[in-house]
Coordinates of C-alpha atoms in Angstrom, one line a residue:
Chain A
M9 CA -0.2 0.1 0.0
R10 CA 2.7 2.4 1.0
A11 CA 5.1 1.0 -2.3
G12 CA 1.9 1.9 -4.7
A13 CA 1.2 5.2 -2.8
A14 CA 4.9 6.2 -3.0
A15 CA 5.3 4.2 -7.0
A16 CA 2.2 7.0 -7.6
V17 CA 4.1 9.8 -6.8
C18 CA 7.0 9.0 -8.9
R19 CA 5.1 8.1 -11.3
Y20 CA 2.7 11.7 -11.3
L21 CA 6.1 13.5 -11.1
G22 CA 7.7 12.2 -13.9
I23 CA 4.6 13.0 -16.2
R24 CA 4.9 16.3 -15.2
L25 CA 8.0 16.8 -16.1
G26 CA 7.5 15.7 -19.1
Q27 CA 4.5 17.8 -19.5
A28 CA 7.2 20.6 -18.1
L29 CA 10.1 19.8 -20.8
I30 CA 8.0 19.5 -23.8
A31 CA 6.1 22.9 -22.6
L32 CA 9.4 24.4 -22.4
F33 CA 10.5 23.0 -25.8
G34 CA 7.3 24.9 -27.6
V35 CA 8.2 28.3 -26.0
T36 CA 11.6 28.2 -26.7
T37 CA 11.2 26.9 -30.1
A38 CA 8.2 29.8 -31.1
V39 CA 9.8 32.4 -29.0
F40 CA 12.7 31.6 -31.4
F41 CA 11.8 31.9 -34.9
A42 CA 8.4 34.5 -34.2
L43 CA 12.1 37.4 -33.0
R44 CA 13.3 36.0 -36.6
L45 CA 10.3 37.6 -38.5
S46 CA 10.6 40.2 -36.1
G47 CA 13.0 42.1 -37.9
D48 CA 17.0 42.6 -38.4
P49 CA 19.3 43.2 -35.3
A50 CA 22.3 44.0 -37.4
Q51 CA 20.4 46.9 -38.6
L52 CA 19.7 48.4 -35.4
L53 CA 22.8 47.8 -33.8
A54 CA 25.6 49.6 -37.0
P55 CA 26.0 53.0 -36.3
Q56 CA 24.2 55.6 -38.3
G57 CA 25.7 55.7 -41.3
A58 CA 27.3 52.3 -41.8
S59 CA 27.4 50.8 -45.4
Q60 CA 25.5 47.5 -46.4
A61 CA 29.2 45.7 -46.0
D62 CA 29.8 47.0 -41.9
I63 CA 25.8 45.5 -41.9
A64 CA 26.6 42.4 -43.2
A65 CA 30.1 42.0 -41.9
L66 CA 28.5 42.2 -38.4
R67 CA 25.3 40.3 -39.4
H68 CA 28.0 37.4 -40.1
Q69 CA 30.0 38.3 -37.0
L70 CA 26.5 37.9 -35.0
G71 CA 25.8 34.7 -36.7
L72 CA 22.8 35.8 -38.2
D73 CA 23.9 34.8 -42.0
A74 CA 23.3 31.3 -41.3
P75 CA 19.8 29.4 -42.3
V76 CA 17.3 29.7 -39.7
W77 CA 17.6 26.5 -39.3
R78 CA 21.0 26.1 -38.6
Q79 CA 21.2 28.8 -36.0
Y80 CA 17.8 26.9 -34.7
L81 CA 20.5 23.7 -34.5
D82 CA 23.0 25.4 -32.6
Y83 CA 20.7 27.6 -30.4
L84 CA 19.1 23.8 -28.7
G85 CA 22.6 22.8 -28.6
N86 CA 23.4 25.8 -26.6
L87 CA 21.0 25.7 -24.3
L88 CA 21.4 22.0 -23.1
H89 CA 24.5 23.1 -22.2
G90 CA 23.3 25.7 -20.1
D91 CA 24.1 28.4 -22.5
L92 CA 21.8 31.3 -23.0
G93 CA 24.3 33.0 -25.1
Y94 CA 25.7 36.7 -25.4
S95 CA 23.7 39.9 -25.1
Y96 CA 23.5 41.6 -28.7
V97 CA 23.5 45.1 -27.1
Q98 CA 25.7 44.5 -23.8
H99 CA 28.0 41.8 -25.2
E100 CA 28.0 39.6 -21.1
P101 CA 26.1 36.5 -20.9
A102 CA 22.4 36.8 -21.2
L103 CA 22.6 34.9 -17.7
T104 CA 23.6 37.1 -16.2
L105 CA 22.6 40.1 -16.7
I106 CA 19.2 38.4 -16.1
T107 CA 20.7 37.1 -12.1
Q108 CA 22.2 40.5 -11.4
R109 CA 18.1 41.4 -11.7
I110 CA 16.2 38.5 -10.1
P111 CA 17.0 40.0 -6.9
Y112 CA 15.0 43.2 -7.4
T113 CA 12.3 42.0 -9.3
V114 CA 11.6 39.0 -6.4
N115 CA 11.9 41.7 -3.3
L116 CA 9.2 43.8 -5.8
A117 CA 7.4 40.9 -6.2
L118 CA 7.1 39.2 -3.3
A119 CA 6.4 43.1 -1.7
A120 CA 3.1 43.4 -3.7
L121 CA 1.9 40.0 -3.3
V122 CA 2.3 39.9 0.9
L123 CA 0.5 43.4 0.1
S124 CA -2.2 42.1 -2.3
A125 CA -2.9 38.8 -0.6
V126 CA -4.1 40.5 2.6
L127 CA -6.1 43.5 1.3
G128 CA -7.7 41.0 -1.2
V129 CA -8.5 38.1 1.1
G130 CA -9.6 41.0 3.6
A131 CA -11.2 42.8 1.6
G132 CA -13.2 40.0 0.7
M133 CA -13.9 38.6 3.7
V134 CA -15.8 41.6 4.9
M135 CA -17.7 42.2 1.8
A136 CA -18.6 38.8 2.1
L137 CA -19.5 38.9 5.9
N138 CA -21.4 41.5 5.5
R139 CA -23.3 41.8 2.8
G140 CA -25.9 44.1 1.9
R141 CA -24.4 46.5 5.3
W142 CA -22.1 49.3 5.0
P143 CA -19.0 47.5 5.1
E144 CA -19.0 46.2 1.2
R145 CA -20.9 49.3 0.1
V146 CA -17.8 51.5 1.7
L147 CA -15.5 48.2 -0.2
T148 CA -17.3 47.8 -3.5
P149 CA -16.1 50.6 -5.3
L150 CA -12.9 51.0 -3.6
V151 CA -12.0 47.3 -5.6
L152 CA -14.2 48.7 -8.6
V153 CA -11.4 51.5 -9.0
G154 CA -8.3 49.4 -7.4
Q155 CA -9.5 47.0 -10.9
A156 CA -9.9 49.6 -13.1
M157 CA -6.9 51.9 -12.8
P158 CA -4.1 50.7 -14.9
A159 CA -0.7 50.5 -13.2
F160 CA 1.0 52.7 -15.4
W161 CA -1.8 55.9 -14.1
T162 CA -2.0 54.6 -10.8
G163 CA 1.6 54.9 -10.5
I164 CA 2.0 58.4 -11.4
L165 CA -0.7 59.7 -9.1
L166 CA 1.6 58.1 -5.9
I167 CA 4.6 59.7 -7.4
L168 CA 2.5 62.9 -8.0
V169 CA 1.0 62.8 -4.5
F170 CA 3.7 60.2 -2.4
S171 CA 6.9 62.2 -4.3
V172 CA 6.4 65.6 -5.7
T173 CA 3.1 67.3 -3.7
F174 CA 4.6 65.8 -0.1
N175 CA 8.2 64.6 -0.7
L176 CA 7.4 61.3 1.6
L177 CA 9.3 59.1 -0.5
P178 CA 11.4 58.0 -3.6
S179 CA 10.0 58.1 -7.7
T180 CA 12.3 56.3 -8.8
G181 CA 15.4 54.0 -8.6
F182 CA 16.0 51.4 -5.3
N183 CA 17.7 53.0 -2.2
G184 CA 16.3 50.7 0.3
F185 CA 13.0 49.5 1.9
D186 CA 11.2 53.3 1.0
S187 CA 11.6 53.2 -2.6
L188 CA 9.7 49.7 -2.7
I189 CA 6.6 51.5 -1.4
L190 CA 5.2 52.9 -4.7
P191 CA 5.6 50.1 -6.6
A192 CA 4.7 48.1 -4.6
V193 CA 1.3 49.1 -4.0
T194 CA 1.3 50.1 -7.8
L195 CA 1.4 46.3 -8.6
A196 CA -0.3 45.2 -5.6
S197 CA -3.7 48.0 -5.7
L198 CA -4.4 45.6 -9.1
S199 CA -3.5 42.2 -7.8
A200 CA -5.8 43.4 -4.9
A201 CA -9.2 44.0 -6.3
T202 CA -9.1 40.6 -8.3
I203 CA -8.5 38.6 -5.4
A204 CA -11.2 40.8 -3.2
R205 CA -13.2 40.0 -5.2
M206 CA -12.5 36.2 -6.2
T207 CA -12.5 36.0 -2.4
R208 CA -16.2 37.6 -2.0
G209 CA -17.4 35.4 -4.4
A210 CA -15.8 32.3 -3.0
V211 CA -17.0 32.8 0.6
L212 CA -20.6 34.2 -1.1
E213 CA -20.6 30.4 -2.5
Q214 CA -19.4 28.5 0.7
L215 CA -21.8 30.3 2.9
D216 CA -24.8 29.1 1.1
R217 CA -23.6 25.4 1.2
D218 CA -25.0 23.4 3.7
Y219 CA -22.1 22.2 5.6
I220 CA -21.8 25.7 7.3
R221 CA -25.5 25.3 7.8
T222 CA -25.0 21.9 9.4
A223 CA -22.1 24.0 11.7
R224 CA -24.4 27.0 12.3
S225 CA -26.5 23.9 13.5
K226 CA -23.6 23.2 16.3
G227 CA -23.6 26.8 17.5
A228 CA -21.0 28.1 15.9
G229 CA -20.3 31.6 15.9
T230 CA -19.1 33.6 13.0
A231 CA -15.5 33.3 14.1
R232 CA -15.4 30.2 14.0
L233 CA -17.4 29.3 10.7
V234 CA -14.6 32.0 9.2
T235 CA -11.5 30.1 10.9
R236 CA -12.6 26.7 11.2
H237 CA -14.7 26.3 8.4
L238 CA -14.7 28.9 5.1
A239 CA -11.2 29.0 5.8
R240 CA -9.6 26.1 4.3
N241 CA -12.9 25.7 1.8
I242 CA -11.7 28.9 0.0
S243 CA -7.9 28.4 0.6
I244 CA -8.0 26.4 -2.6
P245 CA -10.2 29.3 -5.1
I246 CA -7.8 32.0 -4.2
L247 CA -4.9 29.5 -3.9
T248 CA -5.8 29.1 -8.0
V249 CA -5.2 33.7 -8.6
L250 CA -2.9 34.2 -6.0
A251 CA -0.2 31.7 -8.0
L252 CA -1.1 33.1 -11.5
E253 CA -0.3 36.6 -9.8
V254 CA 2.7 34.9 -8.8
A255 CA 3.4 34.5 -12.0
N256 CA 2.8 37.7 -13.2
L257 CA 4.5 39.0 -10.7
L258 CA 7.9 37.0 -10.7
G259 CA 8.2 37.3 -14.3
G260 CA 8.6 40.9 -14.3
S261 CA 6.2 43.5 -14.1
V262 CA 7.0 45.6 -17.6
V263 CA 4.9 48.8 -16.7
T264 CA 5.2 49.4 -13.2
E265 CA 9.6 48.8 -13.4
L266 CA 9.2 51.5 -16.6
I267 CA 7.8 53.8 -14.3
F268 CA 9.6 53.8 -10.9
A269 CA 13.1 53.1 -13.4
W270 CA 12.9 49.7 -11.2
P271 CA 16.2 47.5 -12.2
G272 CA 14.2 44.1 -12.9
I273 CA 13.4 42.0 -15.2
G274 CA 10.4 43.8 -16.5
Q275 CA 13.4 46.7 -17.5
L276 CA 15.6 44.1 -19.1
T277 CA 13.2 42.8 -21.0
V278 CA 12.0 46.3 -22.5
Q279 CA 15.8 47.1 -23.0
S280 CA 16.3 43.6 -24.6
V281 CA 13.2 43.9 -27.1
D282 CA 13.7 48.0 -28.3
G283 CA 17.2 46.5 -29.3
R284 CA 16.6 43.1 -30.7
D285 CA 18.7 41.7 -28.6
F286 CA 17.0 38.2 -29.7
P287 CA 19.8 35.7 -27.2
L288 CA 18.1 38.0 -24.7
I289 CA 14.7 38.2 -25.3
Q290 CA 14.8 34.4 -25.6
A291 CA 16.3 33.8 -22.1
I292 CA 13.8 36.3 -20.5
V293 CA 11.1 34.4 -21.8
L294 CA 12.0 30.7 -20.9
L295 CA 13.0 31.9 -17.8
A296 CA 9.6 33.4 -17.7
A297 CA 7.7 29.9 -18.7
V298 CA 10.4 28.2 -15.9
V299 CA 8.6 30.3 -13.5
Y300 CA 5.0 29.7 -14.9
I301 CA 5.5 25.9 -14.6
A302 CA 7.2 26.0 -11.3
V303 CA 4.4 28.4 -9.7
N304 CA 1.8 25.7 -11.4
F305 CA 3.6 22.8 -9.6
V306 CA 3.8 24.0 -6.2
T307 CA -0.2 24.8 -6.7
D308 CA -1.0 21.0 -7.8
I309 CA 1.1 20.7 -4.8
A310 CA -0.4 22.8 -2.5
Y311 CA -4.0 21.5 -3.8
A312 CA -3.6 18.3 -2.8
V313 CA -2.0 18.8 0.8
L314 CA -5.3 21.6 1.1
D315 CA -8.0 18.7 -0.1
P316 CA -7.7 15.4 0.6
R317 CA -10.0 14.6 -2.0
V318 CA -7.0 15.5 -4.5
T319 CA -5.5 12.2 -5.3
T320 CA -1.9 12.3 -7.2
T321 CA -3.5 10.2 -9.6
G322 CA -6.6 12.3 -11.2
K323 CA -9.0 9.9 -9.4
A324 CA -11.2 10.8 -6.8
A325 CA -10.3 8.2 -3.3
G326 CA -13.4 5.8 -3.3
P327 CA -16.0 5.0 -0.9
Chain B
M15 CA -50.4 18.6 29.9
N16 CA -47.4 19.9 31.5
D17 CA -45.9 16.9 30.9
M18 CA -44.9 18.1 27.2
L19 CA -41.0 18.6 26.7
L20 CA -41.9 20.4 23.0
D21 CA -45.0 22.9 22.9
V22 CA -44.7 24.6 19.5
R23 CA -48.0 26.8 19.7
D24 CA -49.2 28.7 16.6
L25 CA -45.4 28.9 14.4
R26 CA -45.7 31.3 11.6
V27 CA -42.6 32.4 9.1
S28 CA -43.5 34.8 7.1
F29 CA -41.8 37.1 4.0
G30 CA -43.2 39.8 4.1
P31 CA -47.3 41.0 3.7
G32 CA -48.9 38.2 1.5
K33 CA -46.2 35.4 1.6
D34 CA -46.6 33.6 4.8
A35 CA -45.2 30.3 4.3
V36 CA -46.2 28.7 8.0
T37 CA -49.2 30.5 8.8
G38 CA -49.8 27.8 12.0
L39 CA -48.3 24.7 13.1
T40 CA -48.9 23.9 16.9
L41 CA -47.3 20.7 17.8
R42 CA -46.6 18.5 21.1
A43 CA -43.9 16.2 21.9
R44 CA -43.3 14.2 24.9
R45 CA -39.7 12.7 25.7
G46 CA -38.4 10.1 23.8
E47 CA -41.6 10.4 21.6
T48 CA -41.9 11.1 17.4
V49 CA -43.3 13.6 15.5
A50 CA -43.8 13.3 11.9
L51 CA -43.9 16.5 10.1
V52 CA -45.6 15.0 6.9
G53 CA -46.3 16.9 3.7
E54 CA -45.4 17.9 -0.1
S55 CA -42.0 20.1 -1.0
G56 CA -43.0 23.3 -0.3
C57 CA -45.8 23.0 1.9
G58 CA -43.7 25.1 4.7
K59 CA -42.3 21.9 6.9
T60 CA -38.6 22.2 6.3
L61 CA -38.8 26.4 6.6
S62 CA -41.2 25.6 10.0
A63 CA -38.0 22.8 11.3
L64 CA -35.1 25.5 10.5
A65 CA -37.6 28.6 12.7
L66 CA -37.0 26.6 15.5
A67 CA -33.2 26.2 15.5
G68 CA -33.3 30.1 14.5
L69 CA -32.0 29.1 11.2
Q70 CA -34.7 30.9 9.3
P71 CA -33.1 32.7 5.7
R72 CA -32.4 36.3 7.2
E73 CA -35.9 37.6 5.1
A74 CA -37.8 35.2 6.9
A75 CA -39.9 36.6 10.5
V76 CA -41.2 34.3 12.8
S77 CA -43.2 34.6 15.7
G78 CA -45.2 32.4 17.9
S79 CA -44.3 30.0 20.8
A80 CA -42.1 27.2 20.8
E81 CA -41.1 26.1 24.1
L82 CA -38.6 23.2 24.9
G83 CA -38.3 22.3 28.4
G84 CA -39.9 25.7 29.2
V85 CA -37.1 27.2 27.3
Q86 CA -38.6 29.8 24.5
L87 CA -36.9 29.1 22.0
L88 CA -38.1 31.8 19.4
G89 CA -37.3 35.2 19.2
R90 CA -34.1 34.7 20.8
T91 CA -30.8 36.9 20.0
E92 CA -27.6 35.0 18.0
R93 CA -26.2 35.0 20.9
Q94 CA -28.6 33.3 22.8
L95 CA -29.2 30.8 20.0
R96 CA -25.8 29.8 20.1
R97 CA -25.6 28.1 23.1
I98 CA -29.1 26.4 21.9
R99 CA -28.3 24.9 19.0
G100 CA -26.3 21.9 19.2
N101 CA -26.9 21.8 22.7
L102 CA -30.4 21.8 23.5
V103 CA -31.8 21.1 19.8
S104 CA -29.7 19.5 17.5
M105 CA -30.7 18.4 13.8
V106 CA -29.8 15.9 11.2
F107 CA -29.5 17.3 7.7
Q108 CA -31.0 15.3 4.5
D109 CA -27.7 14.4 2.3
A110 CA -25.1 13.9 4.5
S111 CA -22.7 14.4 1.9
T112 CA -23.2 17.8 1.1
A113 CA -24.0 18.5 5.1
L114 CA -20.3 17.6 6.7
N115 CA -17.6 19.8 5.2
P116 CA -15.7 17.8 3.2
L117 CA -12.3 19.6 4.1
M118 CA -12.4 18.1 8.7
T119 CA -12.1 14.5 9.6
V120 CA -15.1 13.7 10.9
G121 CA -13.9 13.4 14.4
A122 CA -13.4 16.5 14.4
Q123 CA -17.1 17.5 13.3
I124 CA -18.6 15.9 16.3
E125 CA -16.1 16.8 18.2
E126 CA -16.6 20.4 17.6
V127 CA -20.7 20.2 19.1
M128 CA -18.5 19.4 22.7
A129 CA -15.7 21.9 21.7
I130 CA -18.3 25.0 21.5
H131 CA -20.1 23.9 24.0
G132 CA -17.4 24.2 26.7
T133 CA -15.7 20.4 26.8
H134 CA -12.4 22.5 26.6
D135 CA -10.3 18.8 27.5
R136 CA -9.4 17.4 23.8
R137 CA -8.7 14.3 25.3
A138 CA -11.4 14.0 26.4
R139 CA -13.9 15.5 23.1
R140 CA -12.1 13.2 20.8
K141 CA -12.9 9.9 22.8
R142 CA -16.4 10.5 23.4
S143 CA -16.1 11.2 20.1
V144 CA -14.8 7.5 18.8
E145 CA -17.5 6.1 21.6
L146 CA -21.1 8.6 19.9
L147 CA -19.3 6.9 16.4
A148 CA -19.2 3.3 17.7
A149 CA -22.8 3.9 19.1
V150 CA -24.0 4.8 15.9
G151 CA -22.8 1.2 14.4
V152 CA -19.8 2.8 12.7
P153 CA -17.3 -0.2 12.8
D154 CA -13.3 0.5 13.2
A155 CA -14.9 4.1 15.0
A156 CA -11.1 5.3 16.0
N157 CA -10.0 4.9 13.2
R158 CA -12.9 6.1 11.1
A159 CA -12.7 9.3 13.3
R160 CA -9.8 9.8 11.1
S161 CA -11.7 9.8 8.0
H162 CA -12.7 12.4 5.2
P163 CA -16.7 12.5 4.7
H164 CA -15.6 11.3 0.8
Q165 CA -14.1 7.9 2.4
L166 CA -16.9 6.8 3.5
S167 CA -20.4 5.3 2.0
G168 CA -24.0 7.4 2.0
G169 CA -25.2 4.9 4.9
M170 CA -22.2 6.2 6.9
R171 CA -22.3 9.5 6.7
Q172 CA -25.9 9.9 7.5
R173 CA -24.5 7.7 10.8
V174 CA -22.0 10.4 11.6
M175 CA -24.5 13.4 10.8
I176 CA -26.5 11.5 13.8
A177 CA -23.6 11.1 16.0
I178 CA -23.1 15.0 15.4
A179 CA -26.7 15.3 16.5
L180 CA -26.3 13.3 19.5
A181 CA -23.1 15.1 20.6
G182 CA -24.4 17.9 22.7
S183 CA -27.2 15.7 24.2
P184 CA -30.1 17.5 22.9
D185 CA -32.9 17.9 23.9
L186 CA -34.6 18.2 20.8
V187 CA -33.6 16.6 17.3
I188 CA -34.5 17.7 14.3
A189 CA -34.3 15.9 11.8
D190 CA -35.1 17.0 8.3
E191 CA -35.8 13.8 5.5
P192 CA -32.7 12.3 6.9
T193 CA -33.0 9.4 5.0
T194 CA -34.1 10.4 1.8
A195 CA -30.5 10.1 0.3
L196 CA -30.1 6.5 1.1
D197 CA -30.8 3.0 -0.2
V198 CA -34.1 1.0 1.2
T199 CA -31.9 -1.0 3.3
V200 CA -29.3 1.5 4.3
Q201 CA -32.4 3.9 5.2
A202 CA -34.4 1.0 7.8
Q203 CA -31.2 0.6 9.6
V204 CA -30.8 4.6 9.9
L205 CA -34.5 4.9 10.9
A206 CA -33.4 1.8 13.3
L207 CA -30.5 3.8 14.9
L208 CA -33.0 7.4 15.0
R209 CA -35.4 6.0 16.9
E210 CA -32.7 3.8 19.4
S211 CA -30.5 6.6 19.9
T212 CA -33.3 9.7 20.9
R213 CA -34.8 8.3 23.5
D214 CA -34.5 10.9 25.8
A215 CA -35.4 13.8 23.3
A216 CA -38.3 14.3 21.5
V217 CA -37.5 13.7 17.6
L218 CA -39.5 15.9 15.1
F219 CA -39.0 13.8 12.0
I220 CA -39.4 15.3 8.2
T221 CA -40.3 13.4 5.9
H222 CA -42.7 13.7 2.8
D223 CA -42.4 9.5 3.0
M224 CA -46.0 8.3 4.6
G225 CA -44.2 4.5 4.9
V226 CA -41.5 5.7 6.7
V227 CA -43.7 7.8 8.6
A228 CA -45.2 4.0 9.8
E229 CA -42.2 3.0 10.8
I230 CA -40.3 5.9 13.2
A231 CA -43.1 8.3 14.4
D232 CA -45.5 8.4 17.8
Q233 CA -47.6 11.3 16.2
V234 CA -48.3 12.3 13.1
V235 CA -48.7 15.9 11.9
V236 CA -49.9 17.0 8.2
M237 CA -48.8 20.0 6.7
Y238 CA -50.3 21.6 3.6
A239 CA -49.4 24.9 2.1
G240 CA -47.9 26.0 5.1
T241 CA -50.9 24.8 7.8
V242 CA -51.7 22.2 9.9
V243 CA -54.7 20.5 8.2
E244 CA -54.3 17.4 10.2
S245 CA -52.8 15.9 13.3
G246 CA -53.0 13.2 15.6
P247 CA -52.0 9.5 17.4
I248 CA -50.0 7.3 14.5
A249 CA -52.0 4.4 14.4
E250 CA -55.5 7.2 14.3
V251 CA -54.1 9.2 11.6
L252 CA -53.4 5.9 9.2
E253 CA -55.8 4.0 9.3
R254 CA -58.6 6.8 9.3
P255 CA -57.6 9.5 7.9
H256 CA -59.8 12.1 8.7
H257 CA -58.6 15.1 5.8
P258 CA -58.7 14.0 2.3
Y259 CA -55.2 15.6 2.0
T260 CA -54.0 12.7 3.9
A261 CA -56.3 10.2 3.0
A262 CA -54.6 10.6 -0.6
L263 CA -51.1 11.3 0.7
L264 CA -52.0 7.4 2.0
A265 CA -53.6 6.2 -1.1
S266 CA -50.5 6.9 -2.9
V267 CA -47.8 4.5 -1.4
P268 CA -48.0 1.2 -2.4
D269 CA -49.4 -1.6 -0.9
P270 CA -46.8 -4.8 -1.9
D271 CA -50.4 -6.7 -0.6
V272 CA -52.4 -5.7 -3.3
P273 CA -51.0 -5.9 -7.1
Q274 CA -51.6 -2.3 -8.5
A275 CA -53.8 -2.1 -11.3
G276 CA -52.7 0.7 -13.0
E277 CA -51.0 3.3 -12.2
L278 CA -50.8 4.3 -8.8
P279 CA -53.1 7.1 -7.7
T280 CA -51.1 10.5 -7.2
I281 CA -52.9 13.6 -6.3
P282 CA -53.2 16.6 -9.4
G283 CA -52.4 19.6 -9.7
R284 CA -49.6 21.7 -7.1
V285 CA -49.2 23.2 -3.5
P286 CA -50.2 27.2 -4.4
P287 CA -47.1 28.8 -4.1
L288 CA -46.2 31.4 -2.0
G289 CA -48.4 34.5 -3.2
E290 CA -51.4 32.2 -4.8
R291 CA -52.7 31.7 -1.6
D292 CA -56.2 33.3 -0.1
A293 CA -58.5 33.2 2.9
G294 CA -59.9 29.5 1.7
C295 CA -58.6 25.6 2.1
P296 CA -55.9 25.7 0.8
F297 CA -56.2 22.5 -0.3
R298 CA -59.8 23.0 -2.3
D299 CA -58.4 23.2 -6.7
R300 CA -57.2 19.6 -5.7
C301 CA -59.7 18.0 -3.6
P302 CA -62.3 15.6 -4.9
K303 CA -65.3 17.0 -2.4
S304 CA -64.8 20.5 -2.2
Q305 CA -68.1 22.5 -1.6
D306 CA -68.8 26.4 -2.2
R307 CA -68.1 25.8 1.4
C308 CA -64.1 25.6 1.0
R309 CA -63.3 29.1 0.2
E310 CA -63.7 30.4 3.7
R311 CA -60.6 28.2 5.9
P312 CA -61.8 25.5 7.9
P313 CA -60.5 26.0 11.4
L314 CA -58.4 23.0 12.9
G315 CA -61.0 21.6 15.0
P316 CA -61.0 17.9 17.1
V317 CA -62.7 15.5 14.8
A318 CA -65.8 13.1 17.1
G319 CA -64.5 10.2 18.7
G320 CA -60.5 10.3 18.4
E321 CA -57.5 11.8 19.1
S322 CA -57.2 13.3 16.0
A323 CA -56.8 17.4 14.4
V324 CA -58.5 18.0 11.2
A325 CA -59.1 20.9 9.6
C326 CA -62.0 20.5 7.1
W327 CA -65.5 21.0 6.4
Y328 CA -66.3 17.4 5.4
P329 CA -64.0 15.2 6.9
E330 CA -63.9 11.1 6.5
H331 CA -64.5 9.1 9.4
G332 CA -61.9 6.0 7.9
E333 CA -64.8 4.8 5.9
G334 CA -62.7 5.0 3.0
S335 CA -59.5 3.3 3.8
S336 CA -59.9 -0.1 6.0
R337 CA -55.9 -0.5 5.4
T338 CA -54.5 -0.6 9.4
V339 CA -51.4 0.7 10.5
E340 CA -49.2 -2.6 10.1
E341 CA -50.1 -3.3 6.9
A342 CA -49.5 0.8 5.8
T343 CA -45.9 -0.3 7.2
R344 CA -44.8 -2.8 5.4

């Protein structure tokens, strides 16, 4: 029995790993060919007024004059050796450039995530448990506004108020905790609104369930209903939303990082796309794909831990 | 009259003017007695039961009186109700597959009643929950207590529900169609269990199944469109139904001894929905005996030569039905 379960888990992990590899292969291939259709990096890299011969020489130097299938095989071969290529523009390994940026993006992502999870889940709970009363009437428009405001506008507004008018917080760059606040709030406002709406919906849906009525028939009060019964039952839908948000945030938030000149992956993405820096773009996309797959995998494991009805074989346990 | 443990008088539940869902439910039960509340869906029986535990929908207004051992159950604040529920009044719901928390072990769900009502010693709670599980006939109770609901069969889950209802040693157990979701054989076991395990309580048993009524009830209260049309001791009501509705309900239960020619009789029409009820007898549109006088609501009054009460201008006197309780039970 024990051994059987272990074997089932191993098989499950094997299948998931296979799926992940297929997904990564698909992503790298798609990005590789899409980039080759997007234009010629040599044209951009060559100095103003360079001759056709100079540009051709540059193209040869970058290996872009080889047939596309040849370039593709080289790229895959290098990838298998862990070589993500050199940046055309910055003349450094793409991997080095990315790893320098990762801590900043992770910092920002975690701050935004904690903020949006706490605010979102809290607001959603309060709204659902006070349906039709004043707390819901106050929070509903706030959530709507949060969801309707795009990051570039929220960000500029926050800079205007807290940096320009009151001069309380720095508006750009990274100099310690203070400079984390505005970008984190900007990022979190959108996520928090999404999470709040999701949480509200999940709580309302669960409140209608029969088991809640059973708990009330035992004499349970609101505090017990929330902590003992609702919390775990809504954790699964909330986890699903959170996982998506985490993956988004870790992939680098382009708009927010640009507004606050945040030295993270998002900013690097914009730079690399601007310069048609193929190896760097490919590396960033690969990283984002790995993050998505990893987050999904962790989420699946969390489902199985939270909900005893979920089994690794995908079948519901029998009676 | 004061040996009555449960004394419900003129219970009314309304969703606003013209939307009176329950219009005067009166019933009494002694300790150890089971009162069956019978009627079609939509007749207000579940709503009445929920109202007794203060679990009616927020927008419903409840009035009347319901005393349990001298304690008034109606008009209580939520805080007071929390001390009553699970402790004095407990409930067994219809479908245990949805009425149990899917993510909590069944042991924990039984223990919760004790945790709410003041058993702070965790080990004592655990011990008692295993005892309760064993008492309701769950084999290997100590291990089963650690199972989640989806790991148990439907019958076992309903036994768990009953264990939850018994955990607070309540005076009143309200069972709302507790066997409807079960196989017939399992249904019989659960009914027997419910009967045995509630000797010290009054039981309000809600059902639409006359066969189940015959098996478990001491008293029967027949509801129709929010009002009581007939009530009385089981033997009398089943043997000599006075109200045409009761008679029709009994006629629609198949009798295995009498081969059925053609289709089983049904009651044509439907229960008038909320808002379409008037001041007359609510059953008159479906009643074979209805006359002009039925436009006036008949009061619930005692029948001649019996203990029952009936709300009908033209009650039957049993001449139409010759079946005994025993026959109806089978």
